[in-house]
């Protein structure tokens, strides 16, 4: 157990032991950059549009409980508390003289570099499921030295990012739905040769991508969870599972390949990152850095096609994983449209293991992060989505038709069409302070807020394009190019986006952007106010009349992240001497008291990533506290914050510079002598202080 000292000197002392940051572009290890996003930040940011940057202008997750109800509302109505609720204790947080807000009764953990999940005093943890653990009936036990594609297809995949926990039909059980973003071959396979991967290694990687649906059960008196291996609802979806393309671009010539002349059936889903859960009990997952799996863009000579490929960062030469050696669809020279069939939001029905998952073209194609729903005032569904690339955009989708409540077959069939017809928007942010006051240092402008107004600019509605010169199908398939044309605001890597369960305000994690203000790049603006933004920020957006259908909004930066001793940071005006250092916000979630929880991915302050919590209202708005820390090399994914437990997914443990399976960078979770295994962890309060 590590506890954050009340004494700032102690914290400074701890920091002096921190490792020197690696020398490449971000604080992430070179291995993570290579496998997670194809070294995206070593390349030129693909947004070279002249679209101006505006220097001076510039009912969430529902669970299925017989009749569908909002999980958060259910929790409040029954008086349930979060795993971190004050329950019986309301002692002041040491050193602050303040009582903890509801849901945040824990002593922050100190930043550290332990090869462990470190939780606050009084909390316990358990690994629920690890890479390679059996999921389907007949799955063998994991053996890292004898792994096979056949085994992997029945086992838990690699590197979970988004997670949802839904009620299972079986009493006392739940459905854990997680995605598997990417594979780290060098630390997965003994004897791996990146220049010549074997077919078996490639096929293992295909089977380790995708999603898992897993029935889990608790014991009713702790936060422990056990997998129910072989349950009929358990499912693995992989890089070879058939998906149906639906919505306005389905069937378009842009989506046809020699294997699929209809343009409606795709094999597999790749690089699933942030996601969301719908009111009708399905799970959404965004395909993010899909570009890295393809090879051979150099073979394309048509100028328009080259522009499109470049805007999505598709590699000119070989791909990192060399999948093109074993399936020619990954070779753009042979199948130029195959990359167009990836980069979508996928929708999975975890309650029907025989259902064909769908790729929803109405939500646009980009490096998707998040697809969190909120109902409009008239009952339609709005989804908020980030495009995680330096200088890319924030999007919203609003369905044409309203959500139907109830569990009837008719309601369900209707709701499964809601993401196929609607309007896709992109965000433009306008600051309210003079451009001269946004100097790139993070210094607050004279009005003491980075804030302003914004608008949602429509790109397409159903089959109608709102972008001159582009058809509706082109808007959906090449959404980045469409957004470039309408003056969208270039953001600092929009990651997860989450509507507040009660206020409807929308919170956007902008993880970082080392190139903000670099020569030839967009400079600081009020929504992205720091040059070389290393630590990211959290933006709070309030739509007009709090209606998710609104076309305008107001916004402000709630957090400008980093070491609180760094003068460029901002914690909503809260006393910076009391907050935990935080860098590179990524996945975000709310607890049922409306506190924001932030998982980080970047470790740019020199200690490990972690999970943080912060009230968004009241006198402690901005009081960031670190709840847990990650093992070596891992980013913090998930998270899920519910009444009796917190779930996180340590992603890519051991992905450190120079690490291999033979020389692992972490021994988590299995201990010395083992290779690291990305896993899901449950944390709960063991006792009251
Ligand atoms: Fe997969 Fe943008 O993180
Ligand atoms: Ca301002
Ligand atoms: Ca992420």
XYZ file of C-alpha atoms and ligand atoms in Angstrom:
694
model
C 0.000 0.000 0.000
C 1.222 3.437 -0.817
C -0.294 6.531 0.683
C 0.208 10.000 -0.496
C 2.023 11.962 2.152
C 0.520 15.116 3.507
C 3.922 16.605 3.152
C 4.807 18.135 -0.177
C 8.485 17.653 0.577
C 7.969 13.908 0.819
C 6.327 13.891 -2.548
C 9.154 15.846 -4.077
C 11.621 13.386 -2.546
C 9.759 10.472 -4.087
C 9.920 12.156 -7.454
C 13.684 12.402 -7.313
C 13.821 8.601 -7.625
C 11.800 8.619 -10.790
C 13.344 7.277 -13.978
C 14.648 9.484 -16.716
C 12.076 9.798 -19.467
C 12.731 7.843 -22.641
C 14.155 9.831 -25.487
C 11.567 9.312 -28.205
C 8.633 11.539 -28.890
C 6.374 10.756 -25.985
C 6.847 9.299 -22.545
C 5.287 6.076 -23.779
C 7.796 3.343 -24.529
C 8.966 2.931 -28.102
C 7.368 -0.517 -28.086
C 3.980 0.922 -27.176
C 4.243 3.545 -29.907
C 5.144 0.868 -32.412
C 2.448 -1.671 -31.679
C -0.392 0.470 -30.362
C -0.604 3.170 -32.967
C 1.998 2.357 -35.590
C 4.391 5.032 -34.330
C 1.761 7.647 -35.093
C 3.530 10.432 -33.264
C 6.824 9.777 -35.028
C 5.054 10.559 -38.262
C 3.751 13.835 -39.513
C 0.228 14.402 -38.147
C -2.059 13.469 -41.047
C -4.164 16.613 -40.759
C -2.414 18.986 -43.140
C -5.663 20.706 -44.068
C -5.657 24.446 -44.416
C -8.848 24.522 -42.472
C -8.194 27.465 -40.221
C -7.425 27.084 -36.604
C -9.153 29.691 -34.616
C -6.540 31.342 -32.512
C -8.843 34.006 -31.265
C -12.113 32.386 -31.948
C -11.377 29.517 -31.953
C -28.639 8.749 -19.829
C -25.294 7.234 -20.423
C -24.583 3.516 -19.833
C -27.706 1.650 -19.171
C -27.936 -1.841 -17.857
C -30.474 -4.418 -18.698
C -32.530 -5.252 -15.635
C -35.658 -6.882 -16.986
C -37.070 -3.562 -18.058
C -34.216 -1.335 -19.155
C -33.399 1.345 -16.634
C -30.576 3.751 -16.209
C -28.038 2.009 -14.012
C -27.050 5.233 -12.364
C -30.625 6.163 -11.572
C -31.245 2.705 -10.136
C -28.215 3.046 -7.898
C -29.329 6.371 -6.529
C -32.892 5.309 -5.986
C -31.791 2.332 -3.930
C -29.299 4.344 -1.956
C -26.416 2.243 -3.160
C -23.002 3.830 -2.879
C -19.857 3.514 -4.890
C -16.957 1.371 -3.825
C -15.389 4.594 -2.595
C -18.472 6.089 -0.961
C -18.012 7.698 2.417
C -20.463 5.152 3.877
C -19.888 5.545 7.616
C -16.743 7.582 7.542
C -16.617 11.236 6.740
C -13.303 12.123 8.277
C -11.580 15.078 6.718
C -9.110 14.260 3.968
C -5.797 14.515 5.698
C -4.094 17.790 5.171
C -7.039 19.530 3.538
C -9.411 20.024 6.457
C -12.189 19.127 4.041
C -14.569 16.244 4.162
C -14.401 14.032 1.077
C -17.255 14.453 -1.382
C -19.649 11.532 -1.597
C -17.999 8.694 -3.421
C -14.439 9.871 -2.855
C -13.575 8.672 0.620
C -10.036 7.434 0.062
C -6.530 8.637 0.689
C -4.784 9.186 -2.634
C -1.977 6.828 -3.572
C 1.384 8.408 -4.195
C 2.775 8.499 -7.705
C 5.164 5.556 -8.036
C 6.935 3.153 -10.366
C 5.992 -0.123 -8.684
C 5.353 -3.126 -10.905
C 1.935 -3.561 -9.357
C -1.568 -2.209 -9.171
C -1.295 -0.012 -6.090
C -4.597 0.823 -4.401
C -5.385 3.068 -1.408
C -5.242 1.818 2.135
C -8.355 -0.145 3.006
C -8.984 -1.422 -0.508
C -8.443 -4.908 -1.915
C -7.946 -6.137 -5.451
C -8.188 -9.268 -7.532
C -7.243 -10.131 -11.108
C -10.483 -11.230 -12.778
C -9.221 -12.437 -16.139
C -5.872 -12.418 -17.935
C -4.746 -12.661 -21.522
C -5.017 -16.334 -22.494
C -7.431 -17.422 -19.767
C -10.128 -19.790 -21.071
C -13.400 -18.171 -22.204
C -15.166 -20.707 -24.405
C -15.847 -24.375 -23.664
C -12.878 -26.519 -24.541
C -10.348 -23.706 -24.310
C -6.954 -24.927 -23.073
C -5.113 -23.347 -20.169
C -2.730 -20.601 -21.192
C 0.795 -21.684 -21.981
C 2.897 -18.832 -23.327
C 5.411 -21.227 -24.869
C 2.795 -23.350 -26.619
C 0.274 -20.741 -27.656
C -1.711 -21.482 -30.813
C -4.289 -19.609 -32.870
C -6.826 -22.338 -32.146
C -6.332 -21.887 -28.397
C -6.315 -18.090 -28.585
C -9.648 -18.042 -30.408
C -11.239 -19.548 -27.286
C -9.217 -17.554 -24.760
C -9.266 -13.986 -23.461
C -7.652 -11.595 -25.953
C -4.854 -9.078 -25.479
C -4.926 -5.456 -24.278
C -8.437 -4.588 -23.143
C -9.465 -0.939 -23.445
C -13.220 -0.260 -23.174
C -15.160 -2.338 -20.664
C -18.861 -2.639 -19.881
C -20.469 -4.592 -17.076
C -24.100 -5.496 -17.757
C -26.615 -7.609 -15.931
C -26.646 -11.223 -17.098
C -29.892 -13.160 -17.378
C -28.565 -15.603 -14.760
C -29.246 -14.419 -11.237
C -26.182 -13.045 -9.466
C -24.127 -13.002 -12.636
C -23.007 -10.223 -14.907
C -21.783 -9.844 -18.443
C -18.312 -8.370 -18.766
C -17.803 -7.041 -22.271
C -14.309 -5.865 -23.156
C -12.479 -5.110 -26.340
C -8.942 -6.089 -27.271
C -7.221 -3.147 -28.840
C -3.973 -4.535 -30.213
C -1.231 -7.111 -29.832
C 2.382 -6.584 -28.698
C 4.070 -9.403 -30.578
C 7.542 -8.780 -29.263
C 6.518 -9.403 -25.671
C 3.880 -12.053 -26.468
C 5.991 -14.490 -28.468
C 9.260 -16.167 -27.539
C 11.692 -15.961 -30.448
C 9.654 -13.374 -32.331
C 11.279 -11.989 -35.485
C 9.478 -8.772 -36.446
C 10.770 -9.038 -40.026
C 9.491 -12.588 -40.461
C 6.539 -13.438 -38.229
C 5.253 -16.979 -38.679
C 1.743 -17.680 -39.919
C 0.875 -19.132 -36.526
C 2.021 -15.953 -34.743
C -0.003 -13.817 -37.131
C -3.080 -15.956 -36.669
C -2.673 -15.827 -32.891
C -2.604 -12.045 -33.186
C -5.788 -12.059 -35.278
C -7.470 -14.180 -32.602
C -6.166 -11.950 -29.776
C -7.819 -8.833 -31.284
C -11.526 -8.020 -31.175
C -13.829 -8.373 -28.185
C -14.767 -10.792 -25.425
C -18.162 -11.326 -23.851
C -17.719 -13.147 -20.550
C -20.195 -14.115 -17.840
C -18.756 -13.343 -14.400
C -20.086 -13.982 -10.920
C -19.417 -12.364 -7.569
C -19.617 -13.773 -4.060
C -22.143 -11.258 -2.755
C -19.938 -9.890 0.044
C -16.752 -8.652 -1.591
C -15.786 -7.100 -4.878
C -14.338 -10.337 -6.181
C -15.433 -11.604 -9.563
C -14.851 -14.973 -11.188
C -15.156 -15.856 -14.848
C -17.749 -18.463 -15.739
C -15.785 -20.322 -18.391
C -17.839 -21.974 -21.104
C -21.082 -20.133 -20.364
C -23.410 -20.130 -23.382
C -23.274 -16.326 -23.542
C -19.486 -16.217 -23.652
C -18.146 -15.103 -26.978
C -14.929 -14.182 -28.732
C -15.032 -11.812 -31.655
C -11.732 -11.550 -33.529
C -10.005 -10.054 -36.560
C -11.685 -12.696 -38.719
C -15.282 -12.645 -37.393
C -17.819 -11.567 -40.060
C -19.322 -8.110 -39.483
C -22.176 -6.477 -41.366
C -21.672 -2.949 -42.658
C -24.877 -1.004 -42.114
C -26.108 2.540 -42.619
C -25.851 5.016 -45.463
C -22.405 4.025 -46.787
C -23.036 0.261 -46.728
C -22.930 -1.141 -50.234
C -21.048 1.883 -51.549
C -18.445 1.256 -54.234
C -15.919 2.643 -51.743
C -16.485 -0.405 -49.535
C -16.413 -3.168 -52.157
C -13.535 -5.634 -52.412
C -12.887 -8.721 -54.482
C -13.921 -10.879 -51.518
C -17.034 -8.775 -50.876
C -18.504 -7.340 -54.076
C -21.573 -6.221 -52.083
C -19.600 -3.864 -49.818
C -21.617 -5.111 -46.877
C -19.603 -7.849 -45.146
C -16.229 -7.310 -43.462
C -14.017 -9.765 -41.688
C -12.997 -8.639 -38.246
C -12.550 -5.584 -36.117
C -9.172 -3.985 -35.367
C -7.690 -1.731 -32.726
C -10.828 -1.280 -30.654
C -10.335 1.487 -28.149
C -12.873 3.707 -26.346
C -16.511 2.693 -26.569
C -19.917 3.052 -25.024
C -22.993 1.166 -23.878
C -26.421 1.856 -25.372
C -29.758 2.150 -23.583
C -30.871 -0.952 -25.476
C -28.099 -3.090 -23.988
C -25.580 -3.265 -26.808
C -21.924 -2.317 -26.618
C -20.232 0.111 -28.979
C -16.516 0.033 -29.626
C -14.402 2.367 -31.723
C -11.866 1.094 -34.231
C -8.921 3.397 -33.651
C -5.445 2.995 -35.191
C -6.604 0.635 -37.944
C -4.185 2.146 -40.451
C -1.149 0.347 -39.035
C -2.399 -3.096 -40.092
C -2.268 -2.244 -43.787
C 0.685 -2.129 -46.181
C 1.551 -0.830 -49.602
C -0.129 2.565 -50.006
C 2.814 3.428 -52.294
C 1.242 1.246 -54.979
C -1.650 3.687 -55.330
C -1.049 6.355 -57.952
C -4.397 8.129 -58.298
C -3.887 11.554 -56.656
C -7.306 11.657 -54.992
C -6.847 8.175 -53.575
C -3.362 9.049 -52.362
C -4.739 12.086 -50.544
C -7.340 9.946 -48.820
C -4.799 7.322 -47.789
C -2.438 9.981 -46.449
C -5.175 11.680 -44.426
C -5.670 8.387 -42.612
C -1.946 7.688 -42.220
C -1.880 4.450 -44.206
C 1.681 3.077 -44.505
C 3.516 3.334 -47.794
C 5.563 0.180 -47.274
C 5.264 -2.933 -45.134
C 3.019 -2.972 -42.094
C 4.418 -3.385 -38.596
C 2.960 -6.869 -38.136
C 3.374 -8.064 -41.768
C -0.132 -9.469 -41.928
C -0.094 -8.775 -45.650
C 2.192 -11.814 -45.985
C -0.649 -14.095 -44.971
C -3.795 -12.291 -46.156
C -3.630 -10.091 -49.230
C -6.553 -7.954 -48.060
C -4.040 -6.137 -45.873
C -2.089 -5.133 -48.997
C -3.552 -1.872 -50.289
C -1.988 -2.455 -53.701
C -4.137 -5.579 -54.025
C -7.257 -4.476 -52.159
C -7.372 -0.677 -52.191
C -10.786 -0.505 -50.499
C -10.085 -2.862 -47.606
C -8.822 -0.063 -45.300
C -12.130 1.763 -45.925
C -13.880 -1.085 -44.145
C -12.088 -0.338 -40.868
C -12.124 2.765 -38.682
C -15.800 2.492 -37.762
C -17.776 2.153 -34.552
C -18.909 -1.440 -34.137
C -22.049 -2.500 -32.269
C -22.176 -5.844 -30.456
C -25.233 -7.490 -28.909
C -23.754 -9.318 -25.923
C -27.083 -10.970 -25.153
C -27.160 -12.837 -28.464
C -23.976 -14.824 -29.101
C -25.232 -15.773 -32.571
C -25.815 -12.183 -33.690
C -23.707 -10.693 -36.461
C -21.907 -7.624 -35.117
C -22.287 -4.462 -37.164
C -20.106 -1.601 -38.325
C -22.212 1.575 -38.255
C -21.250 3.768 -41.193
C -23.543 6.636 -40.146
C -21.069 7.382 -37.330
C -18.272 8.212 -39.755
C -14.827 6.750 -40.283
C -11.835 7.992 -38.340
C -9.621 6.832 -35.477
C -12.586 6.327 -33.223
C -12.570 6.921 -29.494
C -15.720 6.709 -27.435
C -19.316 6.409 -28.500
C -21.133 7.414 -25.365
C -24.874 7.981 -25.697
C -27.121 10.634 -24.235
C -30.786 11.043 -25.019
C -31.998 14.271 -26.619
C -34.906 16.198 -25.132
C -37.221 14.462 -27.606
C -35.826 10.986 -26.940
C -33.407 10.524 -29.801
C -29.885 9.211 -29.265
C -26.802 11.392 -29.390
C -23.312 9.856 -29.424
C -20.102 11.776 -28.716
C -16.941 10.585 -30.421
C -13.290 11.602 -30.537
C -10.795 11.129 -33.360
C -7.543 10.409 -31.544
C -4.866 12.040 -33.631
C -2.950 15.239 -33.166
C -5.034 18.077 -34.661
C -8.101 15.936 -35.295
C -11.660 16.528 -34.309
C -14.551 15.940 -31.934
C -17.787 14.556 -33.433
C -21.418 14.033 -32.499
C -24.104 11.869 -34.054
C -27.821 12.436 -33.458
C -30.258 9.747 -34.560
C -33.245 10.588 -36.717
C -35.638 8.448 -34.721
C -36.327 8.251 -30.996
C -35.277 5.467 -28.677
C -38.112 3.131 -27.669
C -38.168 1.912 -24.087
C -39.066 -1.606 -23.090
C -37.863 -5.078 -23.876
C -40.356 -5.984 -26.561
C -39.005 -7.496 -29.727
C -40.396 -4.583 -31.728
C -38.657 -2.023 -29.490
C -35.396 -3.905 -29.698
C -35.515 -4.207 -33.473
C -36.319 -0.516 -33.739
C -33.483 0.503 -31.418
C -31.014 -1.569 -33.409
C -31.670 0.763 -36.366
C -31.022 4.012 -34.468
C -27.360 4.194 -35.387
C -28.070 3.786 -39.091
C -29.869 7.051 -39.819
C -29.150 10.433 -38.331
C -26.901 13.458 -38.633
C -23.144 13.429 -38.154
C -21.629 16.673 -36.817
C -18.133 17.943 -36.126
C -17.256 20.503 -33.446
C -15.967 24.029 -33.888
C -14.769 25.816 -30.753
C -14.596 29.600 -30.375
C -12.747 31.197 -27.487
C -14.125 34.265 -25.732
C -10.776 35.816 -24.828
C -8.560 37.820 -27.183
C -6.043 35.691 -29.081
C -3.237 37.765 -27.616
C -4.132 36.422 -24.179
C -3.659 32.807 -25.295
C 0.116 32.799 -25.375
C 0.770 29.040 -25.321
C 2.175 28.953 -21.798
C -1.070 27.919 -20.152
C -1.375 31.304 -18.451
C -5.045 32.016 -17.882
C -6.538 34.872 -19.900
C -7.853 37.978 -18.167
C -11.322 36.486 -17.689
C -9.618 33.661 -15.712
C -11.063 30.844 -17.847
C -10.179 29.037 -21.006
C -13.742 29.066 -22.275
C -16.082 30.082 -25.024
C -18.822 28.895 -27.312
C -19.062 26.308 -30.030
C -21.174 24.800 -32.718
C -21.850 21.396 -34.147
C -21.374 21.637 -37.904
C -23.447 19.081 -39.853
C -21.535 16.846 -42.256
C -24.248 14.514 -43.527
C -27.788 13.443 -42.683
C -28.743 10.012 -43.983
C -28.083 10.054 -47.702
C -27.718 13.845 -47.864
C -24.266 15.418 -47.757
C -23.847 18.863 -46.203
C -20.285 19.190 -47.476
C -19.915 20.746 -50.927
C -18.073 18.522 -53.373
C -18.482 15.315 -51.398
C -21.245 12.713 -51.688
C -22.813 11.416 -48.483
C -20.927 8.123 -48.892
C -17.666 10.060 -49.221
C -18.470 12.038 -46.069
C -18.974 8.847 -44.081
C -15.989 6.934 -45.495
C -13.589 9.890 -45.566
C -14.980 11.820 -42.646
C -11.682 13.514 -41.804
C -11.563 15.110 -45.253
C -15.169 16.241 -44.927
C -14.492 17.825 -41.541
C -11.396 19.569 -42.922
C -13.635 21.420 -45.382
C -16.060 22.894 -42.873
C -13.742 24.581 -40.400
C -13.694 22.054 -37.566
C -11.336 22.902 -34.706
C -8.070 21.009 -34.578
C -7.853 19.444 -31.140
C -5.116 17.960 -28.956
C -5.988 14.275 -29.563
C -9.612 13.796 -28.463
C -9.789 10.516 -26.573
C -12.730 9.472 -24.456
C -15.874 11.592 -24.220
C -18.445 11.069 -21.499
C -21.756 12.782 -20.772
C -22.392 13.471 -17.095
C -25.192 11.178 -15.893
C -27.216 13.999 -14.291
C -26.206 17.368 -15.648
C -25.814 16.288 -19.266
C -22.555 18.198 -19.506
C -20.097 16.418 -21.723
C -16.475 15.839 -20.688
C -13.757 15.393 -23.292
C -10.294 14.000 -22.539
C -7.678 15.642 -24.758
C -4.684 13.519 -24.037
C -1.744 15.601 -25.369
C -0.258 17.099 -28.520
C 3.472 17.607 -28.624
C 3.121 19.432 -31.955
C 0.715 22.169 -30.884
C 2.408 25.394 -31.878
C 5.283 23.701 -33.710
C 6.519 25.273 -36.927
C 3.892 24.896 -39.618
C 1.312 23.541 -37.185
C -1.739 25.067 -35.594
C -0.791 27.263 -32.687
C -2.421 27.437 -29.290
C -6.066 28.420 -29.162
C -8.343 28.836 -26.193
C -9.610 25.236 -26.384
C -6.051 23.898 -26.782
C -4.072 26.602 -25.021
C -0.630 25.101 -24.482
C 2.197 24.966 -26.971
C 3.758 21.471 -27.043
C 0.913 20.200 -24.867
C 2.606 17.315 -23.105
C 0.092 16.533 -20.389
C -3.332 17.152 -21.953
C -6.518 18.662 -20.574
C -10.185 18.012 -19.806
C -12.811 20.053 -21.587
C -16.348 20.494 -20.228
C -19.067 21.192 -22.756
C -22.650 22.254 -22.044
C -25.095 22.142 -24.894
C -27.793 24.737 -25.323
C -30.692 24.071 -22.952
C -28.769 20.932 -21.975
C -30.307 19.268 -25.017
C -28.120 16.700 -26.743
C -29.778 17.686 -30.031
C -28.514 21.274 -29.716
C -26.331 22.655 -32.468
C -24.532 25.117 -30.187
C -22.793 24.863 -26.832
C -20.671 26.587 -24.263
C -17.419 25.091 -23.063
C -14.594 25.570 -20.610
C -11.429 23.726 -19.673
C -11.916 22.088 -16.309
C -8.406 20.695 -15.957
C -5.142 21.581 -17.632
C -3.071 18.591 -16.553
C 0.482 18.102 -15.341
C 2.465 18.457 -12.172
C 0.544 20.935 -10.012
C 3.831 22.739 -9.408
C 3.955 23.452 -13.138
C 2.437 26.940 -13.556
C 0.783 25.931 -16.822
C -1.594 23.599 -14.984
C -5.118 24.430 -13.875
C -7.382 22.434 -11.593
C -10.650 24.359 -11.948
C -9.261 26.927 -9.514
C -8.818 24.376 -6.713
C -5.796 24.679 -4.412
C -3.022 23.068 -6.430
C -1.050 22.101 -3.343
C -3.760 19.540 -2.557
C -4.097 17.732 -5.869
C -2.406 14.664 -7.336
C -0.193 15.157 -10.387
C -1.997 13.877 -13.480
C -0.860 13.555 -17.078
C -2.379 12.382 -20.368
C -6.076 11.873 -19.548
C -7.538 9.120 -21.685
C -10.561 7.044 -20.670
C -13.147 8.758 -18.473
C -16.183 7.552 -16.531
C -18.593 8.826 -13.884
C -19.569 7.250 -10.613
C -23.149 7.457 -9.451
C -22.463 10.585 -7.414
C -21.396 12.369 -10.570
C -17.659 12.411 -9.818
C -15.420 12.160 -12.860
C -12.880 9.325 -12.979
C -9.943 9.675 -15.312
C -7.628 6.909 -16.510
C -4.298 8.048 -17.908
C -2.126 6.907 -20.781
C 1.228 8.544 -21.170
C 3.190 8.455 -17.937
C 4.704 11.754 -19.048
C 5.514 12.829 -15.490
C 7.916 9.909 -15.054
C 5.784 7.650 -12.885
C 3.251 5.083 -13.881
C -0.188 5.733 -15.268
C -3.188 5.411 -13.045
C -6.789 6.141 -12.201
C -7.829 9.472 -10.723
C -11.093 10.915 -9.424
C -12.285 14.499 -9.312
C -15.541 16.186 -8.302
C -16.987 18.317 -11.098
C -19.128 20.493 -8.841
C -19.077 22.007 -5.371
C -16.229 23.423 -3.356
C -13.941 20.541 -4.290
C -14.411 20.817 -8.045
C -10.925 20.262 -9.436
C -9.646 18.334 -6.392
C -7.920 15.539 -8.322
C -6.962 12.487 -6.261
C -5.128 9.452 -7.520
C -6.945 6.212 -6.735
C -4.566 3.608 -8.110
C -1.422 3.144 -10.136
C -0.523 0.755 -12.920
C 2.216 -1.874 -13.275
C 5.328 -1.161 -15.334
C 4.705 -0.112 -18.902
C 0.903 -0.237 -18.593
C -1.721 2.379 -19.311
C -4.923 2.387 -17.309
C -8.000 1.281 -19.264
C -11.651 0.737 -18.510
C -12.596 2.088 -15.992
C -15.949 1.073 -14.533
C -16.999 2.705 -11.262
C -20.052 1.091 -9.695
C -21.585 0.586 -6.304
C -19.507 -2.308 -5.081
C -16.358 -2.273 -7.148
C -14.069 -0.469 -9.523
C -12.819 -2.291 -12.587
C -9.715 -1.322 -14.502
C -7.773 -2.983 -17.301
C -4.000 -2.569 -17.071
C -3.186 -2.506 -20.778
C 0.212 -3.502 -22.214
C 2.078 -4.210 -18.924
C 5.756 -4.748 -19.624
C 5.729 -2.812 -22.881
C 8.956 -1.051 -22.058
C 11.875 -0.132 -24.262
C 13.849 -3.207 -25.304
C 11.471 -5.679 -23.686
C 10.895 -9.097 -25.258
C 9.219 -12.270 -24.078
C 12.688 -13.502 -23.107
C 13.469 -10.288 -21.245
C 10.127 -9.062 -19.985
C 9.628 -5.513 -18.815
C 7.137 -6.527 -16.132
C 6.237 -9.619 -14.161
C 2.653 -8.511 -13.581
C 0.346 -10.190 -12.793
C 1.843 -13.684 -12.486
C 5.099 -12.809 -10.739
C 8.795 -13.447 -11.335
C 9.650 -15.766 -14.209
C 6.432 -15.059 -16.095
C 5.652 -12.855 -19.054
C 3.299 -9.937 -18.470
C -0.380 -10.481 -19.251
C -2.855 -7.664 -19.886
C -5.749 -8.310 -17.512
C -8.876 -6.978 -15.863
C -8.698 -6.087 -12.166
C -11.503 -5.526 -9.664
C -10.922 -3.256 -6.641
C -13.197 -2.881 -3.647
C -13.294 -1.406 -0.172
C -12.055 -3.985 2.286
C -12.872 -2.128 5.452
C -14.007 1.257 6.610
C -11.407 3.548 7.975
Fe -6.286 3.610 -27.980
Fe -6.484 6.779 -28.236
O -6.081 5.313 -27.240
Ca -11.868 33.038 -21.685
Ca -6.832 5.215 -25.169
